[in-house]
Amino acid sequence: MTVSRRRPAGDDARRRPTSADVARASGVSRATVSYVLNNVAGQTIPESTRERVREVARELGYVPNAMAQALKRGTSRVILLDLYGWPWGPASDRFMAAFDAELASAGFLLLVRHGIGAAVDIEDVAVQVAAHTVVSRREFDAGAVEAMGNAGVRVAASQFFQGAQRDLLLVQLGYLRERGHTQLLYALPDEPSLAELARIRLAAAKEAARALGVDLHATVTLTADPVRNRDDLAAALTASPGVTAMAAYNDDVALAALAACARLGIAVPDRLAVIGLDNTRAGAQAMPTLTTVDMDLDTIGRFAARRLIAPPDAPPAESLPRATVVARESA
């Protein structure tokens, strides 16, 4: 009997060949096709049959479904990024572009899930796509981490970001300390989408303050309401009269602080030094111009991608590039 190895005719000719087509043309079962093309060990399949299946697959142009293969292996080349708590803006865009490019160069696909829904939704997506790793600022509970681990999915939750935040705050607060400021105020944003990163960054600020031997007296939350900002900053400085400098969550918050100082008639930096973080263009146009912390986000994005896909027990091959201060007029 002659086995036909022609491509499917008619409408079927336009569809992608399947394992069923390979099985039919080879005269074997779909299970045998799967065993052969996936190199499954422990199967007593004659070598002649293996060669025939491979030849038919080549002739038909059969390509195994990538997701099906990932599910068989228990993992894939997909990195699932959960944008819950992710700050939007030029800084995050620069990081994301470098992060994505580095992953792509290593053969990984970055799948972005906008931060909508609960942590369980991210868990479900991760398992469905057999992700290599989930990157998220969420705090997954132990059950979720175990469930994803059982599916072969690694989890890089908020701790993935915390080391970098500590380094940033050491640079930011260290600059103020070097200029004699030991009584500090920390300014936070009020956007709900930034709440998780703000929590991480505040914890890093407190840790950096302890390491540097300075007092982080209190926090003030600055909003889009200039009158409220004026009143809240005045109250914070009245409650902590020894404060001489403010470190802000980012440049946007620092700019709101500069505006509040102007409304209160507070001289910057003579009465209150202000330093931001992110080095945005707007900071260079402020009056006074904003001193800030600059991160090499292109390098950091590539660095983060390499660390993420490295084996868990691999020693760090490089160190995170250190942030630098852009000294201007405000501090």
GROMACS .gro file of C-alpha atoms in nm:
model
  331
    1MET     CA    1   0.000   0.000   0.000
    2THR     CA    2   0.128   0.344  -0.094
    3VAL     CA    3   0.088   0.615   0.170
    4SER     CA    4  -0.010   0.958   0.037
    5ARG     CA    5   0.214   1.239   0.159
    6ARG     CA    6   0.046   1.523  -0.028
    7ARG     CA    7  -0.070   1.833   0.147
    8PRO     CA    8  -0.444   1.845   0.221
    9ALA     CA    9  -0.646   1.957  -0.080
   10GLY     CA   10  -0.901   2.234  -0.124
   11ASP     CA   11  -0.978   2.451   0.177
   12ASP     CA   12  -0.755   2.229   0.390
   13ALA     CA   13  -0.454   2.330   0.181
   14ARG     CA   14  -0.466   2.677   0.331
   15ARG     CA   15  -0.467   2.561   0.692
   16ARG     CA   16  -0.166   2.476   0.900
   17PRO     CA   17  -0.075   2.104   0.892
   18THR     CA   18  -0.152   1.924   1.216
   19SER     CA   19  -0.018   1.619   1.392
   20ALA     CA   20  -0.330   1.437   1.267
   21ASP     CA   21  -0.221   1.507   0.908
   22VAL     CA   22   0.125   1.370   0.983
   23ALA     CA   23  -0.026   1.061   1.146
   24ARG     CA   24  -0.261   1.000   0.853
   25ALA     CA   25   0.014   1.039   0.593
   26SER     CA   26   0.257   0.825   0.793
   27GLY     CA   27   0.009   0.548   0.863
   28VAL     CA   28   0.061   0.570   1.239
   29SER     CA   29  -0.132   0.702   1.537
   30ARG     CA   30  -0.118   1.060   1.661
   31ALA     CA   31   0.037   0.929   1.981
   32THR     CA   32   0.322   0.780   1.780
   33VAL     CA   33   0.373   1.112   1.600
   34SER     CA   34   0.388   1.287   1.935
   35TYR     CA   35   0.635   1.037   2.077
   36VAL     CA   36   0.863   1.066   1.775
   37LEU     CA   37   0.859   1.443   1.726
   38ASN     CA   38   0.897   1.510   2.099
   39ASN     CA   39   1.173   1.250   2.138
   40VAL     CA   40   0.986   1.080   2.421
   41ALA     CA   41   1.210   0.822   2.587
   42GLY     CA   42   1.106   0.467   2.670
   43GLN     CA   43   0.901   0.403   2.353
   44THR     CA   44   0.966   0.089   2.143
   45ILE     CA   45   0.913   0.252   1.805
   46PRO     CA   46   1.121   0.111   1.518
   47GLU     CA   47   1.378   0.348   1.376
   48SER     CA   48   1.226   0.306   1.029
   49THR     CA   49   0.893   0.434   1.165
   50ARG     CA   50   1.065   0.727   1.335
   51GLU     CA   51   1.238   0.822   1.010
   52ARG     CA   52   0.911   0.798   0.815
   53VAL     CA   53   0.727   1.024   1.063
   54ARG     CA   54   1.005   1.285   1.056
   55GLU     CA   55   1.017   1.277   0.675
   56VAL     CA   56   0.641   1.320   0.643
   57ALA     CA   57   0.646   1.607   0.893
   58ARG     CA   58   0.911   1.783   0.684
   59GLU     CA   59   0.726   1.725   0.359
   60LEU     CA   60   0.399   1.858   0.499
   61GLY     CA   61   0.568   2.153   0.663
   62TYR     CA   62   0.435   2.052   1.002
   63VAL     CA   63   0.555   2.273   1.286
   64PRO     CA   64   0.460   2.162   1.640
   65ASN     CA   65   0.236   2.411   1.816
   66ALA     CA   66   0.461   2.620   2.037
   67MET     CA   67   0.214   2.642   2.324
   68ALA     CA   68   0.143   2.272   2.316
   69GLN     CA   69   0.515   2.206   2.329
   70ALA     CA   70   0.549   2.443   2.622
   71LEU     CA   71   0.275   2.263   2.808
   72LYS     CA   72   0.447   1.929   2.746
   73ARG     CA   73   0.775   2.066   2.880
   74GLY     CA   74   0.601   2.238   3.170
   75THR     CA   75   0.742   2.577   3.078
   76SER     CA   76   0.783   2.812   2.785
   77ARG     CA   77   0.988   3.105   2.665
   78VAL     CA   78   0.717   3.343   2.784
   79ILE     CA   79   0.782   3.602   3.054
   80LEU     CA   80   0.453   3.726   3.200
   81LEU     CA   81   0.478   4.085   3.324
   82ASP     CA   82   0.196   4.203   3.548
   83LEU     CA   83   0.169   4.583   3.536
   84TYR     CA   84  -0.011   4.608   3.869
   85GLY     CA   85   0.147   4.902   4.053
   86TRP     CA   86   0.366   4.985   3.755
   87PRO     CA   87   0.448   5.356   3.720
   88TRP     CA   88   0.361   5.499   3.379
   89GLY     CA   89   0.586   5.758   3.220
   90PRO     CA   90   0.910   5.813   3.027
   91ALA     CA   91   1.123   5.636   3.289
   92SER     CA   92   0.919   5.315   3.287
   93ASP     CA   93   0.898   5.325   2.907
   94ARG     CA   94   1.278   5.332   2.880
   95PHE     CA   95   1.314   5.044   3.122
   96MET     CA   96   1.046   4.839   2.947
   97ALA     CA   97   1.196   4.883   2.601
   98ALA     CA   98   1.539   4.764   2.718
   99PHE     CA   99   1.390   4.480   2.924
  100ASP     CA  100   1.185   4.357   2.628
  101ALA     CA  101   1.475   4.386   2.382
  102GLU     CA  102   1.711   4.187   2.604
  103LEU     CA  103   1.454   3.912   2.657
  104ALA     CA  104   1.390   3.894   2.282
  105SER     CA  105   1.762   3.863   2.210
  106ALA     CA  106   1.767   3.558   2.439
  107GLY     CA  107   1.468   3.401   2.263
  108PHE     CA  108   1.203   3.500   2.518
  109LEU     CA  109   0.866   3.664   2.455
  110LEU     CA  110   0.742   3.933   2.693
  111LEU     CA  111   0.368   3.898   2.754
  112VAL     CA  112   0.222   4.202   2.930
  113ARG     CA  113  -0.088   4.177   3.148
  114HIS     CA  114  -0.228   4.512   3.250
  115GLY     CA  115  -0.275   4.531   3.625
  116ILE     CA  116  -0.648   4.464   3.623
  117GLY     CA  117  -0.805   4.200   3.842
  118ALA     CA  118  -0.685   4.001   4.138
  119ALA     CA  119  -0.365   3.805   4.189
  120VAL     CA  120  -0.554   3.484   4.115
  121ASP     CA  121  -0.613   3.609   3.759
  122ILE     CA  122  -0.238   3.640   3.706
  123GLU     CA  123  -0.192   3.291   3.849
  124ASP     CA  124  -0.447   3.154   3.601
  125VAL     CA  125  -0.284   3.325   3.302
  126ALA     CA  126   0.063   3.209   3.408
  127VAL     CA  127  -0.049   2.848   3.427
  128GLN     CA  128  -0.247   2.866   3.102
  129VAL     CA  129   0.051   2.991   2.900
  130ALA     CA  130   0.300   2.779   3.098
  131ALA     CA  131   0.505   3.092   3.162
  132HIS     CA  132   0.874   3.068   3.238
  133THR     CA  133   0.847   3.344   3.500
  134VAL     CA  134   0.588   3.585   3.636
  135VAL     CA  135   0.717   3.933   3.718
  136SER     CA  136   0.482   4.122   3.945
  137ARG     CA  137   0.475   4.373   4.227
  138ARG     CA  138   0.189   4.184   4.388
  139GLU     CA  139   0.243   3.988   4.706
  140PHE     CA  140   0.126   3.640   4.606
  141ASP     CA  141   0.019   3.414   4.889
  142ALA     CA  142   0.203   3.088   4.954
  143GLY     CA  143  -0.071   2.884   4.789
  144ALA     CA  144  -0.049   3.080   4.465
  145VAL     CA  145   0.330   3.054   4.455
  146GLU     CA  146   0.307   2.679   4.516
  147ALA     CA  147   0.042   2.634   4.246
  148MET     CA  148   0.250   2.819   3.991
  149GLY     CA  149   0.562   2.634   4.100
  150ASN     CA  150   0.385   2.302   4.048
  151ALA     CA  151   0.312   2.417   3.693
  152GLY     CA  152   0.681   2.499   3.639
  153VAL     CA  153   0.631   2.876   3.667
  154ARG     CA  154   0.885   3.083   3.856
  155VAL     CA  155   0.764   3.389   4.046
  156ALA     CA  156   0.962   3.710   4.076
  157ALA     CA  157   0.735   3.920   4.295
  158SER     CA  158   0.803   4.249   4.469
  159GLN     CA  159   1.138   4.130   4.606
  160PHE     CA  160   1.267   4.142   4.247
  161PHE     CA  161   1.252   4.523   4.271
  162GLN     CA  162   1.346   4.587   4.631
  163GLY     CA  163   1.724   4.561   4.600
  164ALA     CA  164   1.727   4.824   4.326
  165GLN     CA  165   1.508   5.055   4.535
  166ARG     CA  166   1.744   5.034   4.833
  167ASP     CA  167   2.034   5.135   4.612
  168LEU     CA  168   1.838   5.430   4.470
  169LEU     CA  169   1.740   5.561   4.811
  170LEU     CA  170   2.095   5.528   4.943
  171VAL     CA  171   2.209   5.754   4.659
  172GLN     CA  172   1.921   5.999   4.705
  173LEU     CA  173   1.944   6.031   5.084
  174GLY     CA  174   2.322   6.000   5.079
  175TYR     CA  175   2.346   6.315   4.867
  176LEU     CA  176   2.147   6.507   5.128
  177ARG     CA  177   2.356   6.361   5.410
  178GLU     CA  178   2.679   6.470   5.240
  179ARG     CA  179   2.546   6.826   5.241
  180GLY     CA  180   2.479   6.824   5.612
  181HIS     CA  181   2.108   6.738   5.610
  182THR     CA  182   2.027   6.489   5.885
  183GLN     CA  183   1.659   6.571   5.949
  184LEU     CA  184   1.460   6.463   5.645
  185LEU     CA  185   1.103   6.453   5.518
  186TYR     CA  186   0.989   6.199   5.258
  187ALA     CA  187   0.723   6.298   5.002
  188LEU     CA  188   0.487   6.037   4.858
  189PRO     CA  189   0.243   6.034   4.564
  190ASP     CA  190  -0.129   5.982   4.611
  191GLU     CA  191  -0.206   5.788   4.291
  192PRO     CA  192  -0.358   5.447   4.375
  193SER     CA  193  -0.168   5.288   4.085
  194LEU     CA  194   0.161   5.382   4.252
  195ALA     CA  195   0.067   5.262   4.600
  196GLU     CA  196   0.263   4.937   4.590
  197LEU     CA  197   0.584   5.086   4.453
  198ALA     CA  198   0.547   5.380   4.690
  199ARG     CA  199   0.527   5.134   4.979
  200ILE     CA  200   0.843   4.958   4.860
  201ARG     CA  201   1.026   5.286   4.805
  202LEU     CA  202   0.927   5.424   5.146
  203ALA     CA  203   1.052   5.107   5.314
  204ALA     CA  204   1.378   5.146   5.121
  205ALA     CA  205   1.400   5.511   5.233
  206LYS     CA  206   1.365   5.411   5.597
  207GLU     CA  207   1.631   5.143   5.556
  208ALA     CA  208   1.864   5.387   5.380
  209ALA     CA  209   1.810   5.648   5.653
  210ARG     CA  210   1.911   5.397   5.919
  211ALA     CA  211   2.220   5.297   5.723
  212LEU     CA  212   2.322   5.662   5.674
  213GLY     CA  213   2.249   5.770   6.030
  214VAL     CA  214   1.989   6.031   5.938
  215ASP     CA  215   1.638   6.084   6.073
  216LEU     CA  216   1.345   6.035   5.839
  217HIS     CA  217   1.099   6.224   6.056
  218ALA     CA  218   0.774   6.188   5.868
  219THR     CA  219   0.607   6.165   5.531
  220VAL     CA  220   0.386   6.402   5.340
  221THR     CA  221   0.158   6.299   5.056
  222LEU     CA  222   0.140   6.544   4.767
  223THR     CA  223  -0.148   6.547   4.522
  224ALA     CA  224  -0.272   6.732   4.217
  225ASP     CA  225  -0.437   6.989   4.447
  226PRO     CA  226  -0.191   7.278   4.502
  227VAL     CA  227  -0.385   7.424   4.797
  228ARG     CA  228  -0.391   7.093   4.978
  229ASN     CA  229  -0.021   7.046   4.907
  230ARG     CA  230   0.054   7.387   5.055
  231ASP     CA  231  -0.141   7.313   5.371
  232ASP     CA  232  -0.007   6.959   5.416
  233LEU     CA  233   0.355   7.064   5.366
  234ALA     CA  234   0.312   7.350   5.612
  235ALA     CA  235   0.168   7.108   5.868
  236ALA     CA  236   0.450   6.858   5.818
  237LEU     CA  237   0.720   7.123   5.864
  238THR     CA  238   0.545   7.264   6.170
  239ALA     CA  239   0.531   6.916   6.324
  240SER     CA  240   0.901   6.855   6.248
  241PRO     CA  241   1.071   7.197   6.269
  242GLY     CA  242   1.419   7.047   6.247
  243VAL     CA  243   1.365   6.916   5.895
  244THR     CA  244   1.594   7.084   5.641
  245ALA     CA  245   1.554   6.861   5.335
  246MET     CA  246   1.296   6.659   5.147
  247ALA     CA  247   1.348   6.345   4.940
  248ALA     CA  248   1.063   6.284   4.697
  249TYR     CA  249   0.927   5.960   4.554
  250ASN     CA  250   0.994   6.089   4.203
  251ASP     CA  251   1.038   6.410   4.008
  252ASP     CA  252   0.663   6.468   3.973
  253VAL     CA  253   0.622   6.466   4.351
  254ALA     CA  254   0.931   6.685   4.390
  255LEU     CA  255   0.788   6.940   4.146
  256ALA     CA  256   0.466   6.950   4.348
  257ALA     CA  257   0.681   7.015   4.655
  258LEU     CA  258   0.861   7.304   4.482
  259ALA     CA  259   0.524   7.459   4.393
  260ALA     CA  260   0.403   7.422   4.753
  261CYS     CA  261   0.723   7.583   4.881
  262ALA     CA  262   0.669   7.877   4.647
  263ARG     CA  263   0.314   7.926   4.779
  264LEU     CA  264   0.442   7.913   5.136
  265GLY     CA  265   0.732   8.148   5.069
  266ILE     CA  266   0.982   7.877   5.168
  267ALA     CA  267   1.325   7.938   5.017
  268VAL     CA  268   1.463   7.638   4.827
  269PRO     CA  269   1.726   7.518   4.903
  270ASP     CA  270   1.813   7.761   5.184
  271ARG     CA  271   1.525   7.662   5.411
  272LEU     CA  272   1.430   7.330   5.252
  273ALA     CA  273   1.641   7.133   5.006
  274VAL     CA  274   1.441   6.916   4.764
  275ILE     CA  275   1.565   6.618   4.562
  276GLY     CA  276   1.363   6.413   4.316
  277LEU     CA  277   1.417   6.080   4.144
  278ASP     CA  278   1.392   5.975   3.776
  279ASN     CA  279   1.555   6.277   3.606
  280THR     CA  280   1.260   6.382   3.393
  281ARG     CA  281   1.280   6.672   3.149
  282ALA     CA  282   1.038   6.882   3.351
  283GLY     CA  283   1.278   6.892   3.644
  284ALA     CA  284   1.539   7.074   3.439
  285GLN     CA  285   1.283   7.347   3.357
  286ALA     CA  286   1.160   7.410   3.712
  287MET     CA  287   1.242   7.717   3.918
  288PRO     CA  288   1.463   7.642   4.096
  289THR     CA  289   1.585   7.362   3.872
  290LEU     CA  290   1.537   7.024   4.037
  291THR     CA  291   1.822   6.817   4.174
  292THR     CA  292   1.739   6.454   4.104
  293VAL     CA  293   1.868   6.099   4.079
  294ASP     CA  294   1.934   5.959   3.734
  295MET     CA  295   1.918   5.589   3.656
  296ASP     CA  296   2.071   5.429   3.348
  297LEU     CA  297   1.740   5.266   3.267
  298ASP     CA  298   1.859   5.113   2.941
  299THR     CA  299   2.135   4.926   3.122
  300ILE     CA  300   1.911   4.847   3.419
  301GLY     CA  301   1.640   4.703   3.192
  302ARG     CA  302   1.888   4.474   3.018
  303PHE     CA  303   2.046   4.379   3.351
  304ALA     CA  304   1.705   4.291   3.498
  305ALA     CA  305   1.620   4.071   3.200
  306ARG     CA  306   1.947   3.878   3.223
  307ARG     CA  307   1.906   3.822   3.596
  308LEU     CA  308   1.547   3.713   3.548
  309ILE     CA  309   1.616   3.435   3.298
  310ALA     CA  310   1.935   3.312   3.462
  311PRO     CA  311   1.913   2.984   3.656
  312PRO     CA  312   1.795   3.047   4.013
  313ASP     CA  313   2.124   2.924   4.161
  314ALA     CA  314   2.348   3.112   3.916
  315PRO     CA  315   2.583   3.361   4.087
  316PRO     CA  316   2.542   3.722   3.971
  317ALA     CA  317   2.770   3.781   3.674
  318GLU     CA  318   2.749   4.156   3.707
  319SER     CA  319   2.638   4.424   3.947
  320LEU     CA  320   2.354   4.669   3.904
  321PRO     CA  321   2.477   5.000   3.760
  322ARG     CA  322   2.482   5.266   4.029
  323ALA     CA  323   2.248   5.562   4.004
  324THR     CA  324   2.397   5.910   3.994
  325VAL     CA  325   2.283   6.247   4.124
  326VAL     CA  326   2.212   6.528   3.879
  327ALA     CA  327   2.294   6.828   4.097
  328ARG     CA  328   2.095   7.141   4.017
  329GLU     CA  329   1.961   7.431   4.222
  330SER     CA  330   1.706   7.272   4.455
  331ALA     CA  331   1.952   7.080   4.675
   0.00000   0.00000   0.00000
